[in-house]
mmCIF file of C-alpha atoms in Angstrom:
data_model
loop_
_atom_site.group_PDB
_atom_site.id
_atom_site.type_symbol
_atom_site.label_atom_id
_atom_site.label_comp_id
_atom_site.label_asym_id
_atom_site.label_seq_id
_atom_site.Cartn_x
_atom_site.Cartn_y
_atom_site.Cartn_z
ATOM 1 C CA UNK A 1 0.000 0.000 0.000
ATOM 2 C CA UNK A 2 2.724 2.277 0.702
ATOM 3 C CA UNK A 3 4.578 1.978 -2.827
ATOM 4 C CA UNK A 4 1.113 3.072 -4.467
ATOM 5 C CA UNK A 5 1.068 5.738 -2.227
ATOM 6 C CA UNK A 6 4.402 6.784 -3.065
ATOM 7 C CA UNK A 7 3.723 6.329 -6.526
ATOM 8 C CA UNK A 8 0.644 8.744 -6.890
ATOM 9 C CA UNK A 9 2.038 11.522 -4.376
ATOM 10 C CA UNK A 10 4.681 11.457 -7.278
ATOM 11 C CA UNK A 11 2.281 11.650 -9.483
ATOM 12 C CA UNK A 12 -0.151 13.985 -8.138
ATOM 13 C CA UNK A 13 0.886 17.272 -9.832
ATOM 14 C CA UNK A 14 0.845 15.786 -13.653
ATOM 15 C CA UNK A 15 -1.672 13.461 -12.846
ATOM 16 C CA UNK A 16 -5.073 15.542 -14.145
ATOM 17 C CA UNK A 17 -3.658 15.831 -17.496
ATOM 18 C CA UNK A 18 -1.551 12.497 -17.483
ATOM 19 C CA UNK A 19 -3.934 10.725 -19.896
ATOM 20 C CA UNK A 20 -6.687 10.551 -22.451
ATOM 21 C CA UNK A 21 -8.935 8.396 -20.002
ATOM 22 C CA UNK A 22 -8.778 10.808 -17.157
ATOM 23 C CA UNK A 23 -10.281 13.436 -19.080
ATOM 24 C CA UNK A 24 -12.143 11.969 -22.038
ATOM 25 C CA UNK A 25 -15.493 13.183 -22.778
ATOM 26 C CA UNK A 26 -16.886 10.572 -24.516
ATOM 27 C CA UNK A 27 -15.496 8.054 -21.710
ATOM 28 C CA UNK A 28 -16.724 10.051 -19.019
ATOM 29 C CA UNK A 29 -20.490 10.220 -20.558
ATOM 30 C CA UNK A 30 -20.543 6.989 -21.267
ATOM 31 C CA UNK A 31 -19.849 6.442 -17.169
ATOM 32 C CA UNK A 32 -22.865 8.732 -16.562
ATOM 33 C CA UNK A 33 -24.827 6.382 -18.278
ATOM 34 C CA UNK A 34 -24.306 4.115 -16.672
ATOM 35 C CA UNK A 35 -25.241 5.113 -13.826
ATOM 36 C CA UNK A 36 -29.165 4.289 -15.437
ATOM 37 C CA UNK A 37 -31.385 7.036 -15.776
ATOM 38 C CA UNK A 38 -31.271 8.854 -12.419
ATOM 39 C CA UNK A 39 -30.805 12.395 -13.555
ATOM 40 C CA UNK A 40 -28.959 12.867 -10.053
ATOM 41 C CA UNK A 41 -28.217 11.703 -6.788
ATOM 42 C CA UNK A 42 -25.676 10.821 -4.221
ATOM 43 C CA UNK A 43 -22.492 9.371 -5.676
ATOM 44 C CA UNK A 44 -19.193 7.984 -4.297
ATOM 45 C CA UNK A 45 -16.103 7.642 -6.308
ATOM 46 C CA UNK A 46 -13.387 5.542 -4.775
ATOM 47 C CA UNK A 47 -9.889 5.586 -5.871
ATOM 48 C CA UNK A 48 -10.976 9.586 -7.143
ATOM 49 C CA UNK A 49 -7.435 10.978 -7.932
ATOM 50 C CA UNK A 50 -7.422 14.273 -8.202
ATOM 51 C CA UNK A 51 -11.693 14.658 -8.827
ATOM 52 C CA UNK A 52 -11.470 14.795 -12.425
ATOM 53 C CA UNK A 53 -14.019 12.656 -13.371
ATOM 54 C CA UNK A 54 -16.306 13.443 -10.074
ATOM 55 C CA UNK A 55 -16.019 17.450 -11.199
ATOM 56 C CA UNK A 56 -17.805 15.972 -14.246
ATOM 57 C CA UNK A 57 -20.176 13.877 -12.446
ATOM 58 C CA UNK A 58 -20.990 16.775 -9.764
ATOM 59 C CA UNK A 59 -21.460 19.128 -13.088
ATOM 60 C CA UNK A 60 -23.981 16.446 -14.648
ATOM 61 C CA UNK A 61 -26.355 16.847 -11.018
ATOM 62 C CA UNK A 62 -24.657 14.830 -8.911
ATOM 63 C CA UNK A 63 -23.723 14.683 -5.317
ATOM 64 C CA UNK A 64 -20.246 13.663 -5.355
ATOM 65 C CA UNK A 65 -17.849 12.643 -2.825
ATOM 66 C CA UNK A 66 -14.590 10.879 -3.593
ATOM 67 C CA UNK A 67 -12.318 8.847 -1.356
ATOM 68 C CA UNK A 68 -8.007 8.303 -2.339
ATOM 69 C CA UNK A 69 -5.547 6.439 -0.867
ATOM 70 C CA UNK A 70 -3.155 9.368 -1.810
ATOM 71 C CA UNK A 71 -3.079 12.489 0.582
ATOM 72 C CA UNK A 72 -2.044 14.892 -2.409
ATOM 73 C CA UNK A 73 -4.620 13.732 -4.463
ATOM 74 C CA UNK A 74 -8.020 13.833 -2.208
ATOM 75 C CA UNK A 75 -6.629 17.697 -1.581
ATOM 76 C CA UNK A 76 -6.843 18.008 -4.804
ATOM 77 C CA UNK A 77 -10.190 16.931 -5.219
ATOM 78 C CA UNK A 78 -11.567 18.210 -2.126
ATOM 79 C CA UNK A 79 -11.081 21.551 -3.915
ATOM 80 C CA UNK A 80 -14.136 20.201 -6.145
ATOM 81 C CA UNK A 81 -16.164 17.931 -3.878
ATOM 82 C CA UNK A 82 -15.993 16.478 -0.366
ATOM 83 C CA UNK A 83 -12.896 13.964 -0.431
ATOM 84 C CA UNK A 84 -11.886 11.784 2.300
ATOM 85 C CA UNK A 85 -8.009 10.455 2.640
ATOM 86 C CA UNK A 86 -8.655 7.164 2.966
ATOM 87 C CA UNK A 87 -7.958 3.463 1.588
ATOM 88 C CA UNK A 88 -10.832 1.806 -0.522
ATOM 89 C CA UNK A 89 -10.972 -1.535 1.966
ATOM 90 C CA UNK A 90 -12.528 1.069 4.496
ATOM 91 C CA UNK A 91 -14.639 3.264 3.347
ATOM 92 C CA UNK A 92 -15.835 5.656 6.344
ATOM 93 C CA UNK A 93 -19.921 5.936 5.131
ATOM 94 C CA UNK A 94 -22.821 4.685 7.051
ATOM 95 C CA UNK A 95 -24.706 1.586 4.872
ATOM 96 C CA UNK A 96 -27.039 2.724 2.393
ATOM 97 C CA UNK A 97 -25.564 6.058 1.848
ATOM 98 C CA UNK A 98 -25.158 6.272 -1.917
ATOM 99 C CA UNK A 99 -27.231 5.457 -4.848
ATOM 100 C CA UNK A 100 -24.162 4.997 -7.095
ATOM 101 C CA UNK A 101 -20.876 3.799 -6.182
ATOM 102 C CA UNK A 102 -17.766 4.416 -9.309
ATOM 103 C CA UNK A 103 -14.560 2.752 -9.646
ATOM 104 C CA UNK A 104 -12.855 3.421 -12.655
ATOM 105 C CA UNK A 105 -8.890 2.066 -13.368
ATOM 106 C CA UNK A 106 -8.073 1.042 -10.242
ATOM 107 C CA UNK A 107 -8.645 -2.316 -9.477
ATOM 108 C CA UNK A 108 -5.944 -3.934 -10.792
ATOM 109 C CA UNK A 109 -3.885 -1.760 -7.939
ATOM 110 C CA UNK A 110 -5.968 -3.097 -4.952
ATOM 111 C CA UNK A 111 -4.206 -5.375 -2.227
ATOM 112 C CA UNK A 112 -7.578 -6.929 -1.478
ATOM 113 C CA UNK A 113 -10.417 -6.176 -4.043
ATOM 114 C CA UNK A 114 -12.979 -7.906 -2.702
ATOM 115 C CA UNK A 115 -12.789 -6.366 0.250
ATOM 116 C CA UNK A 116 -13.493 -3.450 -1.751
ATOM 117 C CA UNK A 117 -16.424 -4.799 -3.386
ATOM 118 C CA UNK A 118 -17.962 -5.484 -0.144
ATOM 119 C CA UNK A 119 -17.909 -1.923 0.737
ATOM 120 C CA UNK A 120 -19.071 -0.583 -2.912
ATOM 121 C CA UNK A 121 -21.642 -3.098 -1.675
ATOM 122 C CA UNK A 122 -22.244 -1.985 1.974
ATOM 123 C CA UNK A 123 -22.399 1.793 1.624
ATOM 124 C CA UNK A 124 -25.196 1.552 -1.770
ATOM 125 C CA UNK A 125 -28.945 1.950 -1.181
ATOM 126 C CA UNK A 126 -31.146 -1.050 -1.775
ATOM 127 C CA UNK A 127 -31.470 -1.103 -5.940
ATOM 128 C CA UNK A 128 -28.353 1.189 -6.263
ATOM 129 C CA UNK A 129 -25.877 0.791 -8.829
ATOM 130 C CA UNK A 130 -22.185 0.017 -8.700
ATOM 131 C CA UNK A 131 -20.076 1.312 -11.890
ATOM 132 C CA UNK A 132 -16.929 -0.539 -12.484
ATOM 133 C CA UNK A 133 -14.813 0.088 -15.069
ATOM 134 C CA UNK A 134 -11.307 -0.772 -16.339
ATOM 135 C CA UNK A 135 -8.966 -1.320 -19.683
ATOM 136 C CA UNK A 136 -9.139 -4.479 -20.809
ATOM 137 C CA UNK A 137 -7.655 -6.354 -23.540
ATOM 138 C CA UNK A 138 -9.371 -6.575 -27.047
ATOM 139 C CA UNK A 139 -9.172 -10.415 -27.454
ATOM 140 C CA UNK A 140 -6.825 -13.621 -26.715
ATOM 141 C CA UNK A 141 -4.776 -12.372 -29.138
ATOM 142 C CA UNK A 142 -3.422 -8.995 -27.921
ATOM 143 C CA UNK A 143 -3.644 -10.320 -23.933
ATOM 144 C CA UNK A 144 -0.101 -11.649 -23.486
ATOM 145 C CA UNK A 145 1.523 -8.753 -24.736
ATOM 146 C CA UNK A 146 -0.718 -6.339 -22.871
ATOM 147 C CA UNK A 147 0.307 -8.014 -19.892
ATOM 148 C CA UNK A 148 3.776 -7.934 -20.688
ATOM 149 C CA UNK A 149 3.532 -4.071 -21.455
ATOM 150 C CA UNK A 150 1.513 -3.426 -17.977
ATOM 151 C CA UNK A 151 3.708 -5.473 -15.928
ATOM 152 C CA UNK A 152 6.802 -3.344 -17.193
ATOM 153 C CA UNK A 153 5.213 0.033 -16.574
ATOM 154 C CA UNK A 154 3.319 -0.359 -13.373
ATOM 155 C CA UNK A 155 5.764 -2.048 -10.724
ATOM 156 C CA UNK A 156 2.527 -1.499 -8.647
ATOM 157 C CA UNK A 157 0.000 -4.050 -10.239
ATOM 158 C CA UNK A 158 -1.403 -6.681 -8.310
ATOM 159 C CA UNK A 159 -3.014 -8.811 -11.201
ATOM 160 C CA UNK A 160 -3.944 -8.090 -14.880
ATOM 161 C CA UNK A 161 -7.263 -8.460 -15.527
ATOM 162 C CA UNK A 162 -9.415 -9.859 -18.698
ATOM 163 C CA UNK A 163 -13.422 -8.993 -19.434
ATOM 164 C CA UNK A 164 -14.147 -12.259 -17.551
ATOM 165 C CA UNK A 165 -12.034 -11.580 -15.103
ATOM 166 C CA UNK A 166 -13.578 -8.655 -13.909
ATOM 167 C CA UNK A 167 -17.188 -9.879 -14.340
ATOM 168 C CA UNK A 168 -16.023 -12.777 -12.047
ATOM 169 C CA UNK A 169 -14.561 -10.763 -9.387
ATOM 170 C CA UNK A 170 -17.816 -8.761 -9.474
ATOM 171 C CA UNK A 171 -20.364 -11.849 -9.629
ATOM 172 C CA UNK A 172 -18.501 -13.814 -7.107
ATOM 173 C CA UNK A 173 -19.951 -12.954 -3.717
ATOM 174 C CA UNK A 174 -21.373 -9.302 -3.968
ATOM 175 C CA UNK A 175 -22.789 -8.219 -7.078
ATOM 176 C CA UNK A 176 -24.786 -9.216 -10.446
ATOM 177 C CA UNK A 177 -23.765 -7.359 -13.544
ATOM 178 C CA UNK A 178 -26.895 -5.736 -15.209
ATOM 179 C CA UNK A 179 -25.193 -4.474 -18.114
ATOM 180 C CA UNK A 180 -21.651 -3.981 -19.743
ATOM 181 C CA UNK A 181 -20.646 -1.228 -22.329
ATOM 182 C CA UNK A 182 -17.469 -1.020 -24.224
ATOM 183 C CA UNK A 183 -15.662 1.715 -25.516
ATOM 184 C CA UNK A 184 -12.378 2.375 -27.616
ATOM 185 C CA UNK A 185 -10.336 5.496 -25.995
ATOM 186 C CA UNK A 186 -7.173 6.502 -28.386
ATOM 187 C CA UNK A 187 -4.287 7.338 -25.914
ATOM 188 C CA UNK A 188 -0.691 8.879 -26.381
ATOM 189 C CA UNK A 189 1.632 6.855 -24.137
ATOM 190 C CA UNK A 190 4.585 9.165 -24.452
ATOM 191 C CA UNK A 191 2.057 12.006 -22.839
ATOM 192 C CA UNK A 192 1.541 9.457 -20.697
ATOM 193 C CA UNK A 193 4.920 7.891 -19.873
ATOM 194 C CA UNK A 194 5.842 11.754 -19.541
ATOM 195 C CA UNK A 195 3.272 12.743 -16.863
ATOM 196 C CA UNK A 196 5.146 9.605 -14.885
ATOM 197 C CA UNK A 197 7.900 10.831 -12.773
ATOM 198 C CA UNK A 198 8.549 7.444 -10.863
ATOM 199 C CA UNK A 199 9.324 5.841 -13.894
ATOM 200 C CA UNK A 200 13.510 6.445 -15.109
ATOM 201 C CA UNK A 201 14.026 7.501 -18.687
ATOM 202 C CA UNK A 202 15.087 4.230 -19.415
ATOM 203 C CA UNK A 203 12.197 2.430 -18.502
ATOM 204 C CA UNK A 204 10.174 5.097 -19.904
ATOM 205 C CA UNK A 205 12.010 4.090 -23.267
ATOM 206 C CA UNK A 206 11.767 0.900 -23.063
ATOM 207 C CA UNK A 207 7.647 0.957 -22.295
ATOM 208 C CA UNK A 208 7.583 2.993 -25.823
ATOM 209 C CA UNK A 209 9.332 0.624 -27.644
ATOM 210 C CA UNK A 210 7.470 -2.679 -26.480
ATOM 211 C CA UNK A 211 4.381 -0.544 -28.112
ATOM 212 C CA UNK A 212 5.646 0.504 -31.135
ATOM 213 C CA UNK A 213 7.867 -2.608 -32.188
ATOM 214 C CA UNK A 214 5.573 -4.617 -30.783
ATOM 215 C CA UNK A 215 4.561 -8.107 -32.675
ATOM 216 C CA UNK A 216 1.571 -8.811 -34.953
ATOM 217 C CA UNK A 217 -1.034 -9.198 -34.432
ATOM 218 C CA UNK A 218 -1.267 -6.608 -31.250
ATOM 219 C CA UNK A 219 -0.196 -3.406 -33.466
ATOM 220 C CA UNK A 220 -3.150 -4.415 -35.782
ATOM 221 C CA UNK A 221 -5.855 -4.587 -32.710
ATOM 222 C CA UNK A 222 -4.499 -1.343 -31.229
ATOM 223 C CA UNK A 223 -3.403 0.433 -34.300
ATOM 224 C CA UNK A 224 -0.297 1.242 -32.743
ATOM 225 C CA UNK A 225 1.315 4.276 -34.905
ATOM 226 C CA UNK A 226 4.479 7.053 -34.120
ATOM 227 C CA UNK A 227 2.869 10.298 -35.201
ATOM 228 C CA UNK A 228 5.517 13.275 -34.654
ATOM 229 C CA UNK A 229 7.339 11.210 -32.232
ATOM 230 C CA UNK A 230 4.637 10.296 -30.576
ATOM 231 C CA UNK A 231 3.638 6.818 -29.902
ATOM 232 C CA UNK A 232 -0.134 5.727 -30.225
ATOM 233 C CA UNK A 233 -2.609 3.429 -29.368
ATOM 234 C CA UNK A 234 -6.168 2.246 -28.941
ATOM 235 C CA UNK A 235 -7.075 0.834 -25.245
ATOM 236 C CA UNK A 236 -10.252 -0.933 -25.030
ATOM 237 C CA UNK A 237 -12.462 -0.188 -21.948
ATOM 238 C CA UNK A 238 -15.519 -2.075 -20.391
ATOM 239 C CA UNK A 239 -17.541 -0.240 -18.207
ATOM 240 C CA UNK A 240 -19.670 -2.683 -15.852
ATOM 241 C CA UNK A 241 -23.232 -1.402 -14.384
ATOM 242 C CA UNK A 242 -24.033 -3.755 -11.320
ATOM 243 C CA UNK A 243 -26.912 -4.924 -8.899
ATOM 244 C CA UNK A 244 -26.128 -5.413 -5.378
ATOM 245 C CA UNK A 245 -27.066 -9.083 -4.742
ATOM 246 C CA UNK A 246 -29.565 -9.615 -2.086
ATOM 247 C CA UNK A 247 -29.430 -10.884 1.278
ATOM 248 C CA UNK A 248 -25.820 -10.241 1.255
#
């Protein structure tokens, strides 16, 4: 837990303009809806950052708090909406407080995600709606690479995760998935790899090169491309809307 922590204080400053997926309109909508058709309501984001994507959610009629594990980034938020320093496994709400929990790109970082799930669980009201979200990979084909790629550039990853995977984890014990929507988000990984302070030069280098020399078919799936120096690619996001189970 520390090392994350480390890594996103690092982080913090670069961290609101780090990425396509952070601030991408069309992603960020498409999380709305799936919240259903409540036009507002309260709303808990754990794992918030820096409130990007809750300043959106608060601007769209919601109630919005956020929770981080990272000190510099829930002061960062807080500037936006009520944010809480705190980890994920203990979320400090009363039951029944929300009607929409959000977790977006973060699971893979979790020490214990079900333990997580049981509080995205605990703290929504009776027919609220948890919205889980995460890149995945595109197929069987592109998944071993992927992996290879994420398990170079984030020294913090607990597991990598498929589609199945994460409608597993969800479905196991807590939750029922009521729908799933998919989205391809173009991203710049040198903006990215530059808005990453932890990582060295070196291993910034050598994350760009496993993209843009890396083997058929996965430059075909993500039509990898070097535009201006610039590497490129498309990451392929599913964005889970889920039931708590009953009697849990």
């Amino acid at each position: 837990m520390n090392r994350v922590i480390n890594q996103f204080t690092t982080r913090a400053e670069t961290y609101s303009a780090s990425a396509n997926w952070i601030s991408d309109e069309k992603l960020i909508n498409t999380h709305i809806e799936a919240c259903g058709q409540r036009s507002a309501g309260h709303l808990l984001e754990l794992c918030c950052g820096t409130g990007m994507v809750g300043r959106k959610f608060s601007a769209a009629g919601w109630n919005v708090c956020g929770i981080d594990l990272t000190k510099a980034m829930a002061e960062e938020a807080n500037r936006f909406f009520p944010c809480i320093c705190s980890p994920a496994e203990e979320v400090p709400f009363l039951d029944g407080a929300f009607d929409v929990v959000l977790l977006r790109q973060a699971y893979f970082l979790l020490d214990n995600g079900q333990k997580v799930l049981e509080q995205a669980h605990r703290v929504l009201k009776p027919g609220g709606f948890f919205v889980f979200s995460q890149t995945v990979p595109f197929s069987a084909e592109d998944t071993p690479w992927l992996e290879h790629i994420h398990r170079t550039k984030q020294a913090q990853l607990q597991r990598f995760f498929t589609e199945a995977d994460l409608a597993e984890e969800l479905e196991r014990t807590f939750f029922s998935v009521r729908e799933t929507r998919r989205l391809m988000v173009r991203e710049n990984i040198t903006g990215w790899l530059a808005a990453a302070p932890e990582l060295s030069p070196e291993k910034q280098t050598e994350v760009c090169a496993l993209i843009a020399g890396a083997p058929e078919p996965y430059r075909t799936i993500h039509k990898v491309e070097a535009v201006d120096g610039q590497v490129l690619e498309d990451w392929n996001w599913v964005i889970f809307t889920a039931e708590r189970k009953p009697g849990r």
